[in-house]
Amino acid sequence: MNKEDILAKAKKENIYGDEREKKIRVHRDAFSCWGTIILGIIIMAIKLVRVESPADIIALFFCGAATASLYEAIQTRKKVHIIVTIVLFVLTIYYFYKFCTGIF
C-alpha cells in the first residue's frame, strides 16, 4: 500500500470522527437520556400526586426503550431482543391508547 491509499482508507474510516469523538457522542446521548428520564419521573410523580393519569409519560418511557431495543435487535438479530422489542412496543401502544382515551 502506498501513502495515498493509507490516507484514503484512514479518512474513510474516520468520516464520522475519530474514536474520541465517537465516544463523546455516545456518552452525550446516554447523558441526555438520563436527564429526560429524571425529568419524566418528576413529572409522573407530580401527576400522581394531583391524581392524574401518567399514561403519557409511561408511553414515552416505553417508546424510548422500544426504539433502543429495536436498534439492538436489528444489529444483533437475536430472538430475545426481538421479543423484548415487540413487548415494549405493545406496552407503548397500550399506554398511548390509555392516554388518548383519557383526553377524549
Coordinates of N, CA and C in Angstrom, one line a residue:
M1 N 0.8 -1.2 0.0 CA 0.0 0.0 0.0 C 0.9 1.2 0.0
N2 N 0.5 2.2 -0.8 CA 1.2 3.4 -0.8 C 0.6 4.4 0.2
K3 N 1.2 5.5 0.3 CA 0.8 6.5 1.3 C -0.6 7.1 1.0
E4 N -0.9 7.3 -0.3 CA -2.2 7.8 -0.6 C -3.4 6.9 -0.3
D5 N -3.1 5.6 -0.5 CA -4.1 4.5 -0.2 C -4.4 4.5 1.3
I6 N -3.3 4.6 2.1 CA -3.4 4.5 3.5 C -4.2 5.7 4.0
L7 N -3.9 6.9 3.5 CA -4.6 8.1 3.9 C -6.0 8.1 3.5
A8 N -6.3 7.6 2.3 CA -7.7 7.5 1.9 C -8.5 6.5 2.8
K9 N -7.9 5.4 3.1 CA -8.6 4.4 4.0 C -8.8 5.0 5.4
A10 N -7.8 5.7 5.9 CA -8.0 6.4 7.2 C -9.1 7.4 7.2
K11 N -9.1 8.2 6.2 CA -10.1 9.2 6.0 C -11.5 8.6 5.9
K12 N -11.6 7.5 5.2 CA -12.9 6.9 5.1 C -13.4 6.3 6.4
E13 N -12.4 5.7 7.2 CA -12.8 5.1 8.5 C -13.2 6.2 9.5
N14 N -12.6 7.4 9.4 CA -12.9 8.4 10.3 C -13.9 9.5 9.8
I15 N -14.8 9.1 8.9 CA -15.7 10.0 8.3 C -16.7 10.6 9.4
Y16 N -17.0 9.8 10.4 CA -17.9 10.2 11.5 C -17.1 10.7 12.7
G17 N -15.8 10.9 12.6 CA -15.0 11.3 13.7 C -14.1 10.2 14.2
D18 N -13.1 10.6 14.9 CA -12.1 9.6 15.5 C -12.8 8.9 16.7
E19 N -12.1 8.0 17.3 CA -12.6 7.2 18.4 C -13.0 8.1 19.6
R20 N -12.3 9.2 19.8 CA -12.6 10.1 20.9 C -13.9 10.8 20.7
E21 N -14.1 11.3 19.4 CA -15.4 12.0 19.1 C -16.6 11.0 19.1
K22 N -16.4 9.8 18.7 CA -17.4 8.8 18.7 C -17.8 8.5 20.2
K23 N -16.8 8.3 21.1 CA -17.1 8.1 22.5 C -17.8 9.2 23.1
I24 N -17.4 10.4 22.8 CA -18.1 11.6 23.3 C -19.6 11.6 22.9
R25 N -19.9 11.3 21.6 CA -21.3 11.3 21.1 C -22.1 10.3 21.8
V26 N -21.5 9.1 22.0 CA -22.2 8.0 22.7 C -22.6 8.4 24.2
H27 N -21.6 9.0 24.9 CA -21.8 9.4 26.2 C -22.7 10.6 26.3
R28 N -22.7 11.5 25.3 CA -23.6 12.6 25.3 C -25.0 12.1 25.2
D29 N -25.3 11.2 24.3 CA -26.6 10.7 24.1 C -27.1 10.0 25.4
A30 N -26.3 9.2 26.0 CA -26.7 8.5 27.2 C -27.0 9.5 28.3
F31 N -26.1 10.5 28.4 CA -26.3 11.5 29.4 C -27.6 12.3 29.2
S32 N -27.9 12.6 28.0 CA -29.2 13.3 27.7 C -30.4 12.4 28.0
C33 N -30.3 11.2 27.7 CA -31.4 10.2 28.0 C -31.7 10.2 29.5
W34 N -30.6 10.2 30.4 CA -30.8 10.2 31.8 C -31.5 11.4 32.3
G35 N -31.2 12.6 31.7 CA -31.8 13.8 32.0 C -33.3 13.8 31.7
T36 N -33.6 13.2 30.6 CA -35.0 13.1 30.2 C -35.8 12.1 31.1
I37 N -35.1 11.0 31.5 CA -35.7 10.0 32.4 C -36.0 10.7 33.7
I38 N -35.1 11.4 34.3 CA -35.2 12.0 35.6 C -36.4 13.0 35.5
L39 N -36.4 13.9 34.5 CA -37.5 14.8 34.4 C -38.8 14.1 34.2
G40 N -38.9 13.1 33.5 CA -40.1 12.3 33.3 C -40.6 11.7 34.6
I41 N -39.7 11.2 35.4 CA -40.1 10.7 36.7 C -40.7 11.8 37.6
I42 N -40.1 12.9 37.6 CA -40.6 14.1 38.4 C -42.0 14.5 37.9
I43 N -42.2 14.6 36.6 CA -43.5 14.9 36.1 C -44.5 13.8 36.4
M44 N -44.1 12.6 36.3 CA -45.0 11.5 36.6 C -45.4 11.5 38.1
A45 N -44.5 11.8 39.0 CA -44.8 11.9 40.4 C -45.8 13.1 40.7
I46 N -45.6 14.2 40.0 CA -46.5 15.3 40.2 C -47.9 15.0 39.7
K47 N -47.9 14.3 38.6 CA -49.3 13.8 38.1 C -49.9 12.9 39.0
L48 N -49.2 12.0 39.6 CA -49.8 11.0 40.6 C -50.3 11.7 41.8
V49 N -49.5 12.7 42.3 CA -49.9 13.5 43.5 C -51.2 14.2 43.2
R50 N -51.3 14.7 42.0 CA -52.5 15.5 41.6 C -53.7 14.6 41.1
V51 N -53.5 13.3 41.2 CA -54.5 12.3 40.8 C -54.8 12.4 39.3
E52 N -53.7 12.5 38.5 CA -53.9 12.5 37.1 C -53.2 11.2 36.6
S53 N -53.6 10.8 35.4 CA -53.0 9.6 34.8 C -51.7 9.9 34.2
P54 N -50.6 9.1 34.6 CA -49.3 9.4 34.0 C -49.1 8.5 32.7
A55 N -50.2 8.1 32.1 CA -50.1 7.2 30.9 C -49.2 7.9 29.8
D56 N -49.3 9.2 29.6 CA -48.5 9.8 28.6 C -47.0 9.7 28.8
I57 N -46.6 9.9 30.1 CA -45.2 9.8 30.4 C -44.7 8.3 30.3
I58 N -45.5 7.4 30.8 CA -45.2 6.0 30.7 C -45.0 5.6 29.3
A59 N -45.9 6.0 28.4 CA -45.8 5.7 27.0 C -44.5 6.2 26.4
L60 N -44.1 7.4 26.8 CA -42.9 8.0 26.3 C -41.7 7.1 26.8
F61 N -41.7 6.7 28.0 CA -40.6 5.8 28.5 C -40.5 4.5 27.8
F62 N -41.7 3.9 27.6 CA -41.7 2.6 26.9 C -41.3 2.8 25.4
C63 N -41.7 3.9 24.8 CA -41.3 4.2 23.4 C -39.8 4.4 23.3
G64 N -39.2 5.1 24.2 CA -37.7 5.2 24.2 C -37.0 3.9 24.4
A65 N -37.5 3.1 25.3 CA -36.9 1.8 25.5 C -37.1 0.9 24.3
A66 N -38.3 1.0 23.7 CA -38.6 0.1 22.5 C -37.7 0.5 21.3
T67 N -37.5 1.8 21.1 CA -36.7 2.2 19.9 C -35.3 1.8 20.1
A68 N -34.8 1.9 21.3 CA -33.4 1.5 21.6 C -33.3 -0.1 21.5
S69 N -34.3 -0.8 21.9 CA -34.3 -2.2 21.8 C -34.4 -2.6 20.3
L70 N -35.2 -1.9 19.6 CA -35.3 -2.2 18.1 C -34.0 -2.0 17.4
Y71 N -33.2 -1.0 17.7 CA -31.9 -0.8 17.1 C -31.0 -2.0 17.5
E72 N -31.0 -2.4 18.8 CA -30.2 -3.6 19.2 C -30.7 -4.9 18.5
A73 N -32.0 -5.0 18.3 CA -32.5 -6.2 17.7 C -32.1 -6.3 16.2
I74 N -32.1 -5.1 15.6 CA -31.6 -5.1 14.2 C -30.2 -5.4 14.0
Q75 N -29.4 -4.9 15.0 CA -27.9 -5.1 14.9 C -27.5 -6.5 15.2
T76 N -28.2 -7.1 16.3 CA -27.8 -8.4 16.7 C -28.6 -9.6 16.1
R77 N -29.8 -9.3 15.7 CA -30.7 -10.3 15.2 C -31.0 -11.5 16.1
K78 N -30.9 -11.2 17.5 CA -31.1 -12.2 18.5 C -32.6 -12.2 18.8
K79 N -33.2 -13.4 19.0 CA -34.6 -13.6 19.2 C -35.0 -12.9 20.5
V80 N -34.2 -12.9 21.5 CA -34.6 -12.3 22.8 C -34.7 -10.8 22.6
H81 N -33.9 -10.2 21.8 CA -34.0 -8.7 21.6 C -35.3 -8.4 20.8
I82 N -35.6 -9.3 19.8 CA -36.8 -9.1 19.0 C -38.0 -9.2 19.9
I83 N -38.1 -10.2 20.8 CA -39.2 -10.4 21.7 C -39.4 -9.2 22.6
V84 N -38.3 -8.8 23.2 CA -38.3 -7.6 24.1 C -38.8 -6.4 23.4
T85 N -38.3 -6.2 22.1 CA -38.8 -5.0 21.3 C -40.3 -5.1 21.1
I86 N -40.8 -6.2 20.7 CA -42.2 -6.4 20.5 C -43.0 -6.1 21.8
V87 N -42.6 -6.6 22.9 CA -43.3 -6.4 24.2 C -43.3 -4.9 24.5
L88 N -42.1 -4.2 24.3 CA -42.1 -2.8 24.6 C -42.9 -2.0 23.7
F89 N -43.0 -2.3 22.4 CA -43.9 -1.6 21.5 C -45.4 -1.8 21.9
V90 N -45.7 -3.0 22.3 CA -47.1 -3.3 22.7 C -47.5 -2.5 23.9
L91 N -46.6 -2.4 24.9 CA -46.8 -1.6 26.1 C -46.9 -0.1 25.7
T92 N -46.1 0.4 24.8 CA -46.1 1.7 24.3 C -47.5 2.0 23.7
I93 N -48.0 1.2 22.8 CA -49.3 1.3 22.2 C -50.4 1.3 23.2
Y94 N -50.3 0.4 24.2 CA -51.3 0.3 25.3 C -51.4 1.6 26.1
Y95 N -50.3 2.1 26.6 CA -50.3 3.3 27.4 C -50.6 4.6 26.5
F96 N -50.2 4.6 25.3 CA -50.7 5.7 24.4 C -52.2 5.7 24.2
Y97 N -52.7 4.5 24.0 CA -54.2 4.3 23.9 C -54.9 4.8 25.2
K98 N -54.3 4.4 26.4 CA -54.9 4.9 27.7 C -54.9 6.4 27.7
F99 N -53.8 7.0 27.3 CA -53.7 8.4 27.3 C -54.7 9.1 26.4
C100 N -54.8 8.5 25.2 CA -55.8 9.1 24.2 C -57.2 9.0 24.7
T101 N -57.6 7.9 25.3 CA -58.9 7.7 25.8 C -59.2 8.6 27.0
G102 N -58.2 9.0 27.7 CA -58.4 9.8 28.8 C -58.6 11.3 28.4
I103 N -58.2 11.7 27.2 CA -58.4 13.1 26.8 C -59.6 13.3 25.9
F104 N -60.2 12.2 25.4 CA -61.4 12.4 24.6 C -62.7 12.0 25.2

